[in-house]
Amino acid sequence: MIQTESLTLGYRDNVIINHLNIEIPKGKITIFVGANGCGKSTLLRSLARLLKPMAGTVRLAEDELQQLSTKTIAKKLAVLPQSASSPEGITVQQLVKQGRYPHQSLLQQWSVEDEQVVNEAMASTGVKHLADRTIASLSGGQRQRAWIAMTLAQRTEILLLDEPTTFLDVAHQIEILDLCHTLNEMEGKTVVIVLHDLNLAARYADHMIALKDQTVYAEGKPEQVVTPEMMRAVFSLECEVIPDPVTGTPMTIPYGKKAIRRNDVRALAR
Amino acid sequence: MKKVVNVRSSSGTLSLQLELKPWLMMMLLFCSMIVLMTIGLALGSTWVSPITIFQYVIGMDVGSATFIIESLRLPRMLVALFAGAALGVSGLILQEMVRNPLASPDIIGITGGGTLAAVFFITTLGGIVSLSWLPLAAMGGSAVVSLFIYMLAWKDGISPIRLILIGIGINALLSALTTLMIVFSPLNTSSQAYVWMTGSVYGASWTDVGQMFPWVIVCIPLALLLTRAMHVHQLGEEVATSLGARMQVQRFMMISISVLLAGVAVAFAGGISFVGLMAPHIARLLFGKSFAVLVPAAALIGGMMVFSADVIGRTAFLPLDVPVGVFVSAIGAPFFLYLLYRNRHQ
């Protein structure tokens, strides 16, 4: 669906991603993981044409991203940046309506279709009952769902989310990822997420990409990617990897100093 | 609960959504402006009754009052109205674009450029070149300075905050140069320049009205066409881009329209300050947030502020004629404070 060809990204002469070749599979949930500053968000931004590559290309289906007009891209690919902040006093409905921008024109500003799509987007994210509330008055989870509703109103095949669960409590994290899962299952959307929580990433990802040293360290199914070796290499962290008791997906349990000390104690006791 | 109407043609080629309440309020505002204009035309060293004004408007012969209305008061009022409307919309565009309520054409150097050019014209070319070229010089000054600010603010595109900061810097430089020119000019020209800087519509003619009209009547509707882009831009650069907005092209259009409007106002009414800052705020306090509603609201409010200020300036201290810029602040500021006070208790 999305492909990069020796993609090099960075700011000024600081190279962050170097000659990267990856492919985002169609109709799957792909999750990027990696240490802070490894360039996962940078990569996501360039897939969404929010950052120009220093070299190389990003392909969207057959087309080069750089060749397409920004409006054409907006009909194929929606992205929720991490920095999204709403103007003061805007309501949920007003925000979601903005998602129709790429489909509208000077004369066609609020068609019957626009209205339907906005209502559907609010319904499928469960914010319809909040339509007239201001974004500022919502809880973190509701707010994030309203933003996702806006991206859904764009009616795109692809959805990119940059750390959508940051600042949310665990219940809301699950809620947002469940929503992504549903969108993928029911509507066949291709979803790409940057995520910090490895255990949740392993649960929800069909395809995982671990980034390190400006390139891909490992990619594939969560079982293939999340291993003690990967944790050591990418995060410099000693971990146990066991099957998640609920889903069977790999679950990482870091040692850390405290854990090691306890193990020592236990060993002594034995 | 907001009442909205959906306007849709059966074929679907035309569709939009309107909020009813603000547009009804707009009608009310427009009517009060007509009333204020009538009062303004009536007042002066010679009282002209509103009935006479009405008769004049519907084309009846009103004798000697014709001269007072047609040659003295009406062109002056219209120039003030246009200047205020232009400044109001100019300030509104800047404030909405940079999402900063302190932006206005007189703060970021657009007005300053026009002022410098006009003062240069008055102090050095005053005796040589006809004064009828003054508006052109002022407009040129605004345009050149704005282009300069725009180029300085360019770094992989325009970032609004850079634009504002550079504008403030340039404005300081411009006002220093303007002061310098006035200090070095003879007393009679310097006082003329000073009145111009405060903003004055003294001696406005139908020629001025005719020259301002096309700019205002084209640029304000153009500003309305920016509505959708403006709403999307307010979600931030990244979200707007991801929704398919052509940020730099649209920003350039926004800035251009703002500069043209401010330039026209400066050219014909001088360096009136405060309107570009206040009119959009008052519009927002009364009309909410939709840009499509704010454009006509800021235009009406700006226009009313300036012509009311001029009526007071020309009648309060007869036979003295106080420059309009003085009373713009004198009536605008208390009204603005009142609105803020009232909103605090809502």
Coordinates of C-alpha atoms in Angstrom, one line a residue:
Chain A
M1 CA 0.0 0.0 0.0
I2 CA 2.7 2.4 1.0
Q3 CA 6.3 1.8 0.0
T4 CA 9.5 3.6 0.7
E5 CA 12.5 3.4 -1.6
S6 CA 15.9 4.2 -0.1
L7 CA 14.1 6.9 1.9
T8 CA 16.4 9.3 3.8
L9 CA 14.9 11.7 6.3
G10 CA 16.3 14.3 8.6
Y11 CA 16.5 17.9 9.5
R12 CA 19.3 20.0 8.0
D13 CA 22.4 17.8 8.2
N14 CA 21.1 15.6 10.9
V15 CA 20.1 12.3 9.3
I16 CA 17.4 10.4 11.2
I17 CA 16.4 7.7 8.7
N18 CA 18.9 6.4 6.2
H19 CA 18.1 4.6 3.0
L20 CA 15.0 2.9 4.3
N21 CA 13.0 0.4 2.3
I22 CA 9.8 -0.8 3.9
E23 CA 6.4 -1.7 2.7
I24 CA 3.2 -1.1 4.6
P25 CA 0.8 -4.0 3.9
K26 CA -2.7 -3.3 2.7
G27 CA -5.6 -3.9 5.0
K28 CA -3.4 -4.6 8.0
I29 CA -2.5 -2.8 11.2
T30 CA 1.2 -1.9 11.1
I31 CA 2.9 -0.6 14.3
F32 CA 6.2 1.2 14.5
V33 CA 8.2 0.7 17.7
G34 CA 11.6 1.9 18.8
A35 CA 13.5 3.9 21.4
N36 CA 12.9 7.6 21.9
G37 CA 14.4 9.6 19.1
C38 CA 14.8 6.6 16.7
G39 CA 12.7 8.4 14.1
K40 CA 9.4 6.5 14.2
S41 CA 7.4 9.7 14.3
T42 CA 9.6 11.3 11.6
L43 CA 9.0 8.3 9.4
L44 CA 5.3 8.4 9.9
R45 CA 5.3 12.1 9.1
S46 CA 7.1 11.6 5.9
L47 CA 4.6 8.8 4.9
A48 CA 2.0 11.4 5.4
R49 CA 3.9 14.0 3.2
L50 CA 4.2 16.3 6.3
L51 CA 8.0 16.0 6.0
K52 CA 9.9 16.2 2.7
P53 CA 12.5 13.4 2.2
M54 CA 16.1 14.4 1.9
A55 CA 16.4 11.6 -0.6
G56 CA 14.5 8.6 -1.9
T57 CA 10.7 8.3 -2.4
V58 CA 7.5 7.3 -0.8
R59 CA 5.0 5.5 -3.0
L60 CA 1.3 5.5 -2.3
A61 CA 0.0 2.5 -4.3
E62 CA 1.5 3.2 -7.8
D63 CA 2.1 6.9 -7.4
E64 CA 5.0 8.9 -6.0
L65 CA 3.8 10.9 -3.0
Q66 CA 5.7 14.0 -4.1
Q67 CA 3.9 14.0 -7.5
L68 CA 0.4 14.0 -6.1
S69 CA -1.5 17.1 -5.1
T70 CA -1.9 17.5 -1.3
K71 CA -5.7 17.3 -1.8
T72 CA -5.5 14.0 -3.7
I73 CA -3.4 12.6 -0.9
A74 CA -5.9 13.8 1.6
K75 CA -8.5 11.7 -0.1
K76 CA -6.4 8.5 0.2
L77 CA -4.6 8.9 3.4
A78 CA -5.6 10.5 6.7
V79 CA -3.1 11.3 9.5
L80 CA -3.5 12.4 13.1
P81 CA -0.3 14.1 14.1
Q82 CA 0.8 14.1 17.7
S83 CA 0.7 17.8 18.0
A84 CA -2.9 18.2 17.1
S85 CA -4.5 21.0 19.1
S86 CA -7.9 22.4 18.5
P87 CA -8.9 26.1 18.4
E88 CA -10.7 27.4 21.4
G89 CA -14.4 26.8 21.6
I90 CA -14.7 24.4 18.6
T91 CA -17.3 21.7 19.1
V92 CA -16.9 18.0 18.3
Q93 CA -19.2 18.3 15.3
Q94 CA -17.4 21.4 13.9
L95 CA -14.1 19.5 14.3
V96 CA -15.3 16.4 12.5
K97 CA -16.8 18.5 9.7
Q98 CA -13.3 19.8 8.9
G99 CA -12.4 16.2 7.8
R100 CA -14.6 16.8 4.8
Y101 CA -12.3 19.6 3.5
P102 CA -10.6 17.6 0.7
H103 CA -14.0 16.6 -0.7
Q104 CA -15.5 20.0 -0.7
S105 CA -15.2 23.0 -3.0
L106 CA -16.2 26.6 -3.0
L107 CA -19.7 25.8 -4.2
Q108 CA -20.1 22.4 -2.5
Q109 CA -19.5 23.1 1.1
W110 CA -22.1 20.9 2.9
S111 CA -23.6 18.2 0.7
V112 CA -25.9 15.5 1.8
E113 CA -23.0 13.1 1.6
D114 CA -20.9 15.3 3.8
E115 CA -23.6 15.3 6.4
Q116 CA -23.9 11.5 6.3
V117 CA -20.2 10.9 6.5
V118 CA -19.8 13.2 9.4
N119 CA -22.6 11.5 11.3
E120 CA -21.2 8.1 10.5
A121 CA -17.7 9.1 11.7
M122 CA -19.1 10.4 15.0
A123 CA -21.2 7.3 15.4
S124 CA -18.4 4.8 14.8
T125 CA -16.1 6.5 17.2
G126 CA -18.9 6.9 19.8
V127 CA -18.8 10.7 20.0
K128 CA -22.2 11.4 18.5
H129 CA -23.8 12.1 21.8
L130 CA -21.0 14.7 22.4
A131 CA -21.5 16.5 19.0
D132 CA -22.3 19.9 20.5
R133 CA -19.8 19.8 23.3
T134 CA -16.6 21.7 23.0
I135 CA -13.4 19.7 22.5
A136 CA -11.9 21.4 25.6
S137 CA -14.7 20.1 27.8
L138 CA -14.0 16.4 26.9
S139 CA -11.9 13.8 28.6
G140 CA -8.6 12.8 27.0
G141 CA -10.0 9.6 25.5
Q142 CA -13.1 11.4 24.2
R143 CA -11.0 14.1 22.7
Q144 CA -8.8 11.6 20.9
R145 CA -11.9 9.8 19.6
A146 CA -13.2 13.1 18.2
W147 CA -9.9 13.7 16.4
I148 CA -10.0 10.2 15.0
A149 CA -13.6 10.9 13.9
M150 CA -12.3 13.9 12.0
T151 CA -9.8 11.7 10.1
L152 CA -12.5 9.2 9.4
A153 CA -14.6 11.9 7.8
Q154 CA -11.9 12.1 5.2
R155 CA -13.0 8.7 4.0
T156 CA -9.6 7.4 3.3
E157 CA -8.3 3.9 2.9
I158 CA -5.3 4.6 5.0
L159 CA -5.1 6.0 8.5
L160 CA -1.8 7.1 10.2
L161 CA -1.8 7.7 13.9
D162 CA 1.2 9.2 15.8
E163 CA 1.2 8.0 19.3
P164 CA -2.5 8.2 19.7
T165 CA -2.5 6.8 23.3
T166 CA 0.0 9.2 24.9
F167 CA -1.3 10.9 28.0
L168 CA -4.3 8.4 28.2
D169 CA -4.9 6.0 31.1
V170 CA -4.8 2.3 30.4
A171 CA -8.6 2.0 29.9
H172 CA -8.6 4.8 27.3
Q173 CA -5.5 3.3 25.6
I174 CA -7.3 0.0 25.1
E175 CA -10.4 1.9 23.9
I176 CA -8.5 3.8 21.2
L177 CA -6.7 0.7 20.0
D178 CA -9.9 -1.3 20.0
L179 CA -11.3 1.4 17.8
C180 CA -8.4 1.0 15.4
H181 CA -8.9 -2.7 15.4
T182 CA -12.6 -2.3 14.6
L183 CA -11.9 0.1 11.8
N184 CA -9.4 -2.3 10.4
E185 CA -11.8 -5.3 10.8
M186 CA -15.0 -3.7 9.7
E187 CA -13.9 -1.3 7.0
G188 CA -10.7 -2.9 5.9
K189 CA -8.7 0.2 6.6
T190 CA -4.9 0.1 6.5
V191 CA -3.8 1.5 9.8
V192 CA -0.3 2.6 10.7
I193 CA 0.4 3.5 14.3
V194 CA 3.5 4.8 16.2
L195 CA 3.2 3.3 19.7
H196 CA 5.4 3.2 22.8
D197 CA 3.7 0.4 24.7
L198 CA 5.3 -2.8 23.3
N199 CA 2.8 -5.2 24.9
L200 CA -0.2 -3.4 23.4
A201 CA 1.7 -3.0 20.1
A202 CA 2.2 -6.8 20.0
R203 CA -1.4 -7.4 20.7
Y204 CA -2.9 -5.1 18.1
A205 CA -0.3 -5.3 15.3
D206 CA -0.5 -7.5 12.3
H207 CA 2.8 -6.3 11.2
M208 CA 5.5 -4.7 13.4
I209 CA 8.5 -2.6 12.4
A210 CA 11.2 -2.0 15.0
L211 CA 13.5 0.9 14.1
K212 CA 17.1 1.3 15.2
D213 CA 20.2 3.2 13.9
Q214 CA 18.3 5.1 11.2
T215 CA 16.9 1.9 9.7
V216 CA 14.8 -1.2 10.3
Y217 CA 16.1 -3.6 12.9
A218 CA 13.4 -6.2 12.6
E219 CA 10.0 -6.5 10.9
G220 CA 7.3 -9.0 10.6
K221 CA 4.7 -10.6 12.9
P222 CA 4.9 -9.6 16.5
E223 CA 6.2 -13.0 17.5
Q224 CA 9.1 -12.5 15.1
V225 CA 9.9 -9.0 16.1
V226 CA 9.4 -9.0 19.9
T227 CA 12.3 -11.1 21.2
P228 CA 14.9 -10.7 24.0
E229 CA 17.5 -10.0 21.3
M230 CA 15.5 -7.2 19.8
M231 CA 14.9 -5.7 23.2
R232 CA 18.6 -5.7 24.0
A233 CA 19.5 -4.2 20.6
V234 CA 16.8 -1.6 20.2
F235 CA 16.1 -0.6 23.8
S236 CA 19.4 -1.8 25.5
L237 CA 17.2 -3.6 28.0
E238 CA 17.3 -7.1 29.4
C239 CA 13.9 -8.7 29.2
E240 CA 11.9 -11.9 29.5
V241 CA 9.5 -12.4 26.6
I242 CA 6.6 -14.6 27.5
P243 CA 3.2 -15.3 25.9
D244 CA 0.5 -12.8 26.9
P245 CA -1.8 -14.8 29.2
V246 CA -4.8 -13.2 27.5
T247 CA -4.0 -13.1 23.8
G248 CA -0.9 -15.3 23.5
T249 CA 1.1 -12.5 21.8
P250 CA 4.6 -11.8 23.0
M251 CA 4.7 -9.9 26.3
T252 CA 7.9 -8.3 27.4
I253 CA 8.9 -8.2 31.1
P254 CA 12.0 -6.0 31.7
Y255 CA 14.4 -6.9 34.4
G256 CA 15.7 -3.6 35.7
K257 CA 17.8 -3.2 38.8
K258 CA 15.0 -3.9 41.3
A259 CA 14.0 -7.2 39.6
I260 CA 17.6 -8.4 39.4
R261 CA 18.1 -7.8 43.1
R262 CA 15.0 -9.8 43.9
N263 CA 16.1 -12.6 41.7
D264 CA 19.4 -12.6 43.5
V265 CA 17.6 -12.8 46.8
R266 CA 15.4 -15.6 45.5
A267 CA 18.5 -17.5 44.3
L268 CA 20.2 -17.1 47.6
A269 CA 17.0 -18.4 49.4
R270 CA 17.1 -21.5 47.2
Chain B
M1 CA -29.0 25.3 20.6
K2 CA -27.8 26.8 17.3
K3 CA -30.2 27.0 14.5
V4 CA -28.7 26.2 11.1
V5 CA -30.1 25.9 7.6
N6 CA -28.7 23.8 4.9
V7 CA -28.8 25.4 1.5
R8 CA -28.6 22.8 -1.3
S9 CA -29.5 22.9 -4.9
S10 CA -31.4 19.9 -6.2
S11 CA -28.6 18.9 -8.5
G12 CA -26.1 19.1 -5.7
T13 CA -23.8 21.5 -7.4
L14 CA -24.3 24.1 -4.7
S15 CA -24.5 23.3 -1.0
L16 CA -23.6 25.1 2.2
Q17 CA -24.7 25.5 5.7
L18 CA -25.6 28.8 7.4
E19 CA -26.2 29.7 11.0
L20 CA -29.3 31.8 11.3
K21 CA -28.7 33.8 14.4
P22 CA -25.6 35.7 13.4
W23 CA -27.0 36.7 10.1
L24 CA -30.1 38.1 11.7
M25 CA -27.8 40.0 14.1
M26 CA -25.9 41.2 11.1
M27 CA -29.1 42.7 9.6
L28 CA -29.7 44.5 12.9
L29 CA -26.1 45.8 12.9
F30 CA -26.6 47.0 9.3
C31 CA -29.8 48.8 10.3
S32 CA -28.1 50.5 13.2
M33 CA -25.3 51.6 10.9
I34 CA -27.8 53.3 8.6
V35 CA -29.4 55.1 11.5
L36 CA -25.9 56.2 12.7
M37 CA -25.0 57.4 9.2
T38 CA -28.2 59.5 9.1
I39 CA -27.4 61.0 12.4
G40 CA -23.9 61.6 11.3
L41 CA -25.0 63.4 8.2
A42 CA -27.4 65.5 10.2
L43 CA -24.9 66.8 12.7
G44 CA -22.5 69.6 12.0
S45 CA -22.2 73.4 12.1
T46 CA -25.4 73.4 10.2
W47 CA -28.1 71.0 11.3
V48 CA -29.7 69.1 8.4
S49 CA -32.8 67.3 9.5
P50 CA -33.0 63.5 8.9
I51 CA -36.1 64.1 6.8
T52 CA -34.2 66.3 4.4
I53 CA -31.5 63.5 4.3
F54 CA -34.1 61.0 3.4
Q55 CA -35.5 63.2 0.7
Y56 CA -32.0 63.6 -0.7
V57 CA -31.4 59.9 -0.7
I58 CA -34.6 59.2 -2.7
G59 CA -33.5 61.8 -5.2
M60 CA -35.7 64.8 -4.3
D61 CA -34.5 68.4 -4.6
V62 CA -33.5 69.6 -1.1
G63 CA -32.0 73.0 -2.2
S64 CA -29.0 74.3 -0.3
A65 CA -28.7 71.2 1.9
T66 CA -27.6 69.3 -1.3
F67 CA -24.2 71.0 -1.1
I68 CA -23.7 70.2 2.6
I69 CA -24.7 66.6 2.2
E70 CA -23.2 65.9 -1.2
S71 CA -20.0 67.8 -1.1
L72 CA -19.1 68.1 2.5
R73 CA -20.4 65.3 4.7
L74 CA -21.2 62.2 2.5
P75 CA -17.9 61.7 0.8
R76 CA -16.1 62.2 4.0
M77 CA -18.4 59.7 5.8
L78 CA -18.0 57.1 3.0
V79 CA -14.2 57.4 3.0
A80 CA -14.2 56.9 6.8
L81 CA -16.6 53.9 6.4
F82 CA -14.5 52.3 3.7
A83 CA -11.3 52.8 5.6
G84 CA -12.8 51.4 8.8
A85 CA -14.2 48.4 7.0
A86 CA -10.9 47.7 5.2
L87 CA -8.9 47.9 8.5
G88 CA -11.4 45.7 10.3
V89 CA -11.2 42.9 7.8
S90 CA -7.4 43.3 7.4
G91 CA -6.9 42.9 11.1
L92 CA -9.4 40.0 11.3
I93 CA -7.5 38.1 8.6
L94 CA -4.2 38.6 10.4
Q95 CA -5.5 37.7 13.8
E96 CA -7.3 34.5 12.6
M97 CA -4.3 33.5 10.5
V98 CA -1.7 33.7 13.2
R99 CA -4.2 32.6 15.9
N100 CA -3.0 35.6 17.9
P101 CA -5.4 38.3 19.1
L102 CA -2.7 41.0 19.1
A103 CA -2.0 40.9 15.4
S104 CA -3.1 43.9 13.4
P105 CA -1.9 45.8 10.3
D106 CA -0.6 48.7 12.4
I107 CA 1.4 46.5 14.7
I108 CA 3.3 44.4 12.1
G109 CA 4.4 47.3 9.9
I110 CA 1.8 47.3 7.0
T111 CA 0.4 50.6 8.1
G112 CA 3.9 51.8 9.1
G113 CA 5.1 51.3 5.5
G114 CA 2.3 53.4 4.1
T115 CA 2.9 56.1 6.8
L116 CA 6.6 56.3 6.0
A117 CA 6.0 56.7 2.3
A118 CA 3.3 59.3 2.9
V119 CA 5.4 61.3 5.3
F120 CA 8.3 61.2 2.9
F121 CA 6.0 62.4 0.2
I122 CA 4.6 65.3 2.4
T123 CA 8.0 66.4 3.8
T124 CA 10.2 66.2 0.7
L125 CA 8.0 66.0 -2.4
G126 CA 5.1 68.1 -1.0
G127 CA 5.8 71.2 -3.0
I128 CA 6.9 69.5 -6.1
V129 CA 4.5 66.7 -6.9
S130 CA 0.7 67.1 -6.7
L131 CA -0.9 65.9 -3.5
S132 CA -3.3 63.7 -5.5
W133 CA -0.4 61.2 -5.8
L134 CA -0.2 60.8 -2.0
P135 CA -2.6 57.8 -1.8
L136 CA -0.6 56.0 -4.4
A137 CA 2.6 56.6 -2.5
A138 CA 1.1 55.4 0.7
M139 CA -0.3 52.2 -0.9
G140 CA 3.1 51.6 -2.6
G141 CA 4.8 52.0 0.8
S142 CA 2.5 49.4 2.4
A143 CA 3.0 47.0 -0.4
V144 CA 6.8 47.3 -0.6
V145 CA 7.2 47.0 3.2
S146 CA 4.8 44.0 3.4
L147 CA 6.7 42.2 0.6
F148 CA 10.0 42.9 2.4
I149 CA 8.6 41.5 5.7
Y150 CA 7.2 38.5 3.8
M151 CA 10.6 37.7 2.2
L152 CA 12.4 38.1 5.5
A153 CA 9.9 35.8 7.2
W154 CA 10.4 33.1 4.5
K155 CA 12.1 30.0 5.7
D156 CA 10.9 26.9 3.9
G157 CA 7.6 28.7 3.8
I158 CA 6.0 31.4 5.9
S159 CA 5.5 30.7 9.6
P160 CA 3.0 33.1 11.0
I161 CA 4.8 33.8 14.2
R162 CA 8.0 34.7 12.4
L163 CA 6.0 37.0 10.2
I164 CA 4.6 38.8 13.3
L165 CA 8.0 39.1 15.0
I166 CA 9.7 40.4 12.0
G167 CA 6.8 42.8 11.3
I168 CA 7.1 44.2 14.8
G169 CA 10.8 44.7 14.3
I170 CA 10.3 46.4 10.9
N171 CA 7.6 48.6 12.4
A172 CA 9.9 49.9 15.0
L173 CA 12.4 50.8 12.4
L174 CA 9.8 52.5 10.2
S175 CA 8.4 54.6 13.0
A176 CA 12.0 55.7 13.9
L177 CA 12.5 56.8 10.3
T178 CA 9.2 58.5 10.1
T179 CA 9.9 60.5 13.3
L180 CA 13.3 61.4 11.9
M181 CA 11.8 62.8 8.7
I182 CA 9.3 64.9 10.7
V183 CA 12.0 66.3 13.0
F184 CA 14.0 67.5 10.0
S185 CA 11.1 69.0 8.1
P186 CA 9.8 72.6 8.4
L187 CA 7.1 73.3 10.9
N188 CA 4.1 73.6 8.5
T189 CA 4.9 70.4 6.7
S190 CA 5.6 68.5 9.9
S191 CA 2.2 69.4 11.4
Q192 CA 0.6 68.3 8.1
A193 CA 2.4 65.1 8.3
Y194 CA 1.5 64.6 11.9
V195 CA -2.3 65.0 11.2
W196 CA -1.9 62.5 8.4
M197 CA -0.2 60.0 10.7
T198 CA -3.0 60.3 13.3
G199 CA -5.5 59.5 10.5
S200 CA -7.7 62.1 9.0
V201 CA -10.5 62.2 6.4
Y202 CA -10.6 66.0 6.3
G203 CA -11.4 67.2 2.8
A204 CA -12.3 63.8 1.4
S205 CA -13.8 64.0 -2.1
W206 CA -15.9 61.8 -4.3
T207 CA -12.7 61.1 -6.3
D208 CA -11.3 59.4 -3.1
V209 CA -14.6 57.5 -2.6
G210 CA -14.5 56.4 -6.3
Q211 CA -10.9 55.2 -6.0
M212 CA -11.4 53.3 -2.7
F213 CA -14.6 51.7 -3.7
P214 CA -13.3 49.0 -6.1
W215 CA -10.6 47.9 -3.8
V216 CA -13.0 47.5 -0.8
I217 CA -15.8 45.9 -2.8
V218 CA -13.4 43.3 -4.4
C219 CA -11.2 42.5 -1.4
I220 CA -13.8 42.0 1.3
P221 CA -15.7 39.4 -0.7
L222 CA -12.4 37.8 -1.5
A223 CA -11.7 37.5 2.2
L224 CA -15.0 35.6 2.5
L225 CA -13.7 33.1 0.0
L226 CA -10.9 32.3 2.4
T227 CA -13.4 31.0 5.0
R228 CA -12.8 27.3 4.5
A229 CA -9.1 27.6 4.3
M230 CA -9.1 29.7 7.4
H231 CA -11.1 27.2 9.4
V232 CA -8.7 24.4 8.4
H233 CA -5.6 26.5 9.1
Q234 CA -6.8 27.0 12.6
L235 CA -6.3 23.3 13.4
G236 CA -2.6 23.9 13.0
E237 CA -0.2 23.5 10.2
E238 CA 0.2 19.7 10.3
V239 CA -3.5 18.9 10.5
A240 CA -4.3 21.5 7.8
T241 CA -1.7 20.0 5.5
S242 CA -3.0 16.5 6.1
L243 CA -6.5 17.6 5.2
G244 CA -5.2 18.8 1.9
A245 CA -4.9 22.5 2.4
R246 CA -2.2 24.3 0.3
M247 CA -0.8 26.2 3.2
Q248 CA 1.7 28.5 1.5
V249 CA -0.5 29.5 -1.4
Q250 CA -3.4 30.2 1.0
R251 CA -1.3 32.1 3.4
F252 CA 0.0 34.2 0.6
M253 CA -3.5 35.0 -0.4
M254 CA -4.6 35.8 3.1
I255 CA -1.6 38.1 3.6
S256 CA -2.1 39.8 0.2
I257 CA -5.8 40.6 0.9
S258 CA -4.9 41.9 4.3
V259 CA -2.2 44.1 2.9
L260 CA -4.3 45.5 0.1
L261 CA -7.1 46.4 2.5
A262 CA -4.8 48.0 5.0
G263 CA -3.0 49.8 2.2
V264 CA -6.2 51.3 0.8
A265 CA -7.2 52.5 4.3
V266 CA -3.8 54.1 4.9
A267 CA -3.8 55.7 1.5
F268 CA -7.0 57.6 1.9
A269 CA -7.5 58.0 5.6
G270 CA -3.9 58.0 7.0
G271 CA -2.5 56.0 9.8
I272 CA -5.6 55.3 11.8
S273 CA -4.5 52.8 14.4
F274 CA -6.6 50.7 16.8
V275 CA -9.4 49.8 14.4
G276 CA -7.5 46.8 12.9
L277 CA -7.0 45.5 16.4
M278 CA -10.4 46.3 18.0
A279 CA -13.0 45.7 15.2
P280 CA -12.2 42.0 14.9
H281 CA -12.3 41.5 18.7
I282 CA -15.7 43.3 19.0
A283 CA -16.9 41.2 16.1
R284 CA -15.9 38.0 17.8
L285 CA -17.4 39.0 21.1
L286 CA -20.7 39.7 19.4
F287 CA -20.8 37.1 16.6
G288 CA -18.7 34.1 17.8
K289 CA -16.1 32.2 15.7
S290 CA -17.2 31.5 12.2
F291 CA -15.0 33.4 9.8
A292 CA -17.7 33.8 7.2
V293 CA -19.7 35.7 9.7
L294 CA -16.8 37.6 11.2
V295 CA -15.7 39.2 7.8
P296 CA -18.9 41.3 7.3
A297 CA -19.2 41.9 11.0
A298 CA -15.6 43.2 11.3
A299 CA -16.2 45.3 8.2
L300 CA -19.4 46.9 9.6
I301 CA -18.0 47.4 13.0
G302 CA -14.7 48.9 11.7
G303 CA -16.7 51.2 9.4
M304 CA -19.0 52.3 12.1
M305 CA -16.1 53.0 14.5
V306 CA -14.3 55.2 12.1
F307 CA -17.2 57.3 10.7
S308 CA -18.7 57.7 14.2
A309 CA -15.3 58.9 15.4
D310 CA -15.1 61.3 12.5
V311 CA -18.6 62.7 13.2
I312 CA -17.5 63.3 16.8
G313 CA -14.2 64.8 15.7
R314 CA -15.8 67.2 13.4
T315 CA -18.7 68.3 15.7
A316 CA -17.5 68.1 19.3
F317 CA -15.1 71.1 19.2
L318 CA -16.6 73.3 16.5
P319 CA -15.1 75.1 14.7
L320 CA -12.1 72.8 15.3
D321 CA -11.9 69.7 13.2
V322 CA -10.1 67.0 15.3
P323 CA -8.5 64.2 13.2
V324 CA -10.6 61.0 13.1
G325 CA -7.8 58.9 14.6
V326 CA -8.1 60.6 17.9
F327 CA -11.7 59.6 18.5
V328 CA -11.4 56.1 17.1
S329 CA -9.5 55.2 20.3
A330 CA -11.7 57.4 22.4
I331 CA -14.9 55.6 21.5
G332 CA -13.5 52.3 20.6
A333 CA -11.5 51.6 23.8
P334 CA -14.4 52.1 26.3
F335 CA -16.8 50.1 24.2
F336 CA -14.2 47.3 24.0
L337 CA -13.6 47.4 27.7
Y338 CA -17.4 47.3 28.3
L339 CA -17.7 44.2 26.1
L340 CA -14.9 42.4 27.9
Y341 CA -16.5 43.3 31.3
R342 CA -19.9 42.0 30.2
N343 CA -18.4 38.8 28.8
R344 CA -16.7 38.2 32.1
H345 CA -20.1 38.0 33.9
Q346 CA -21.7 35.7 31.4

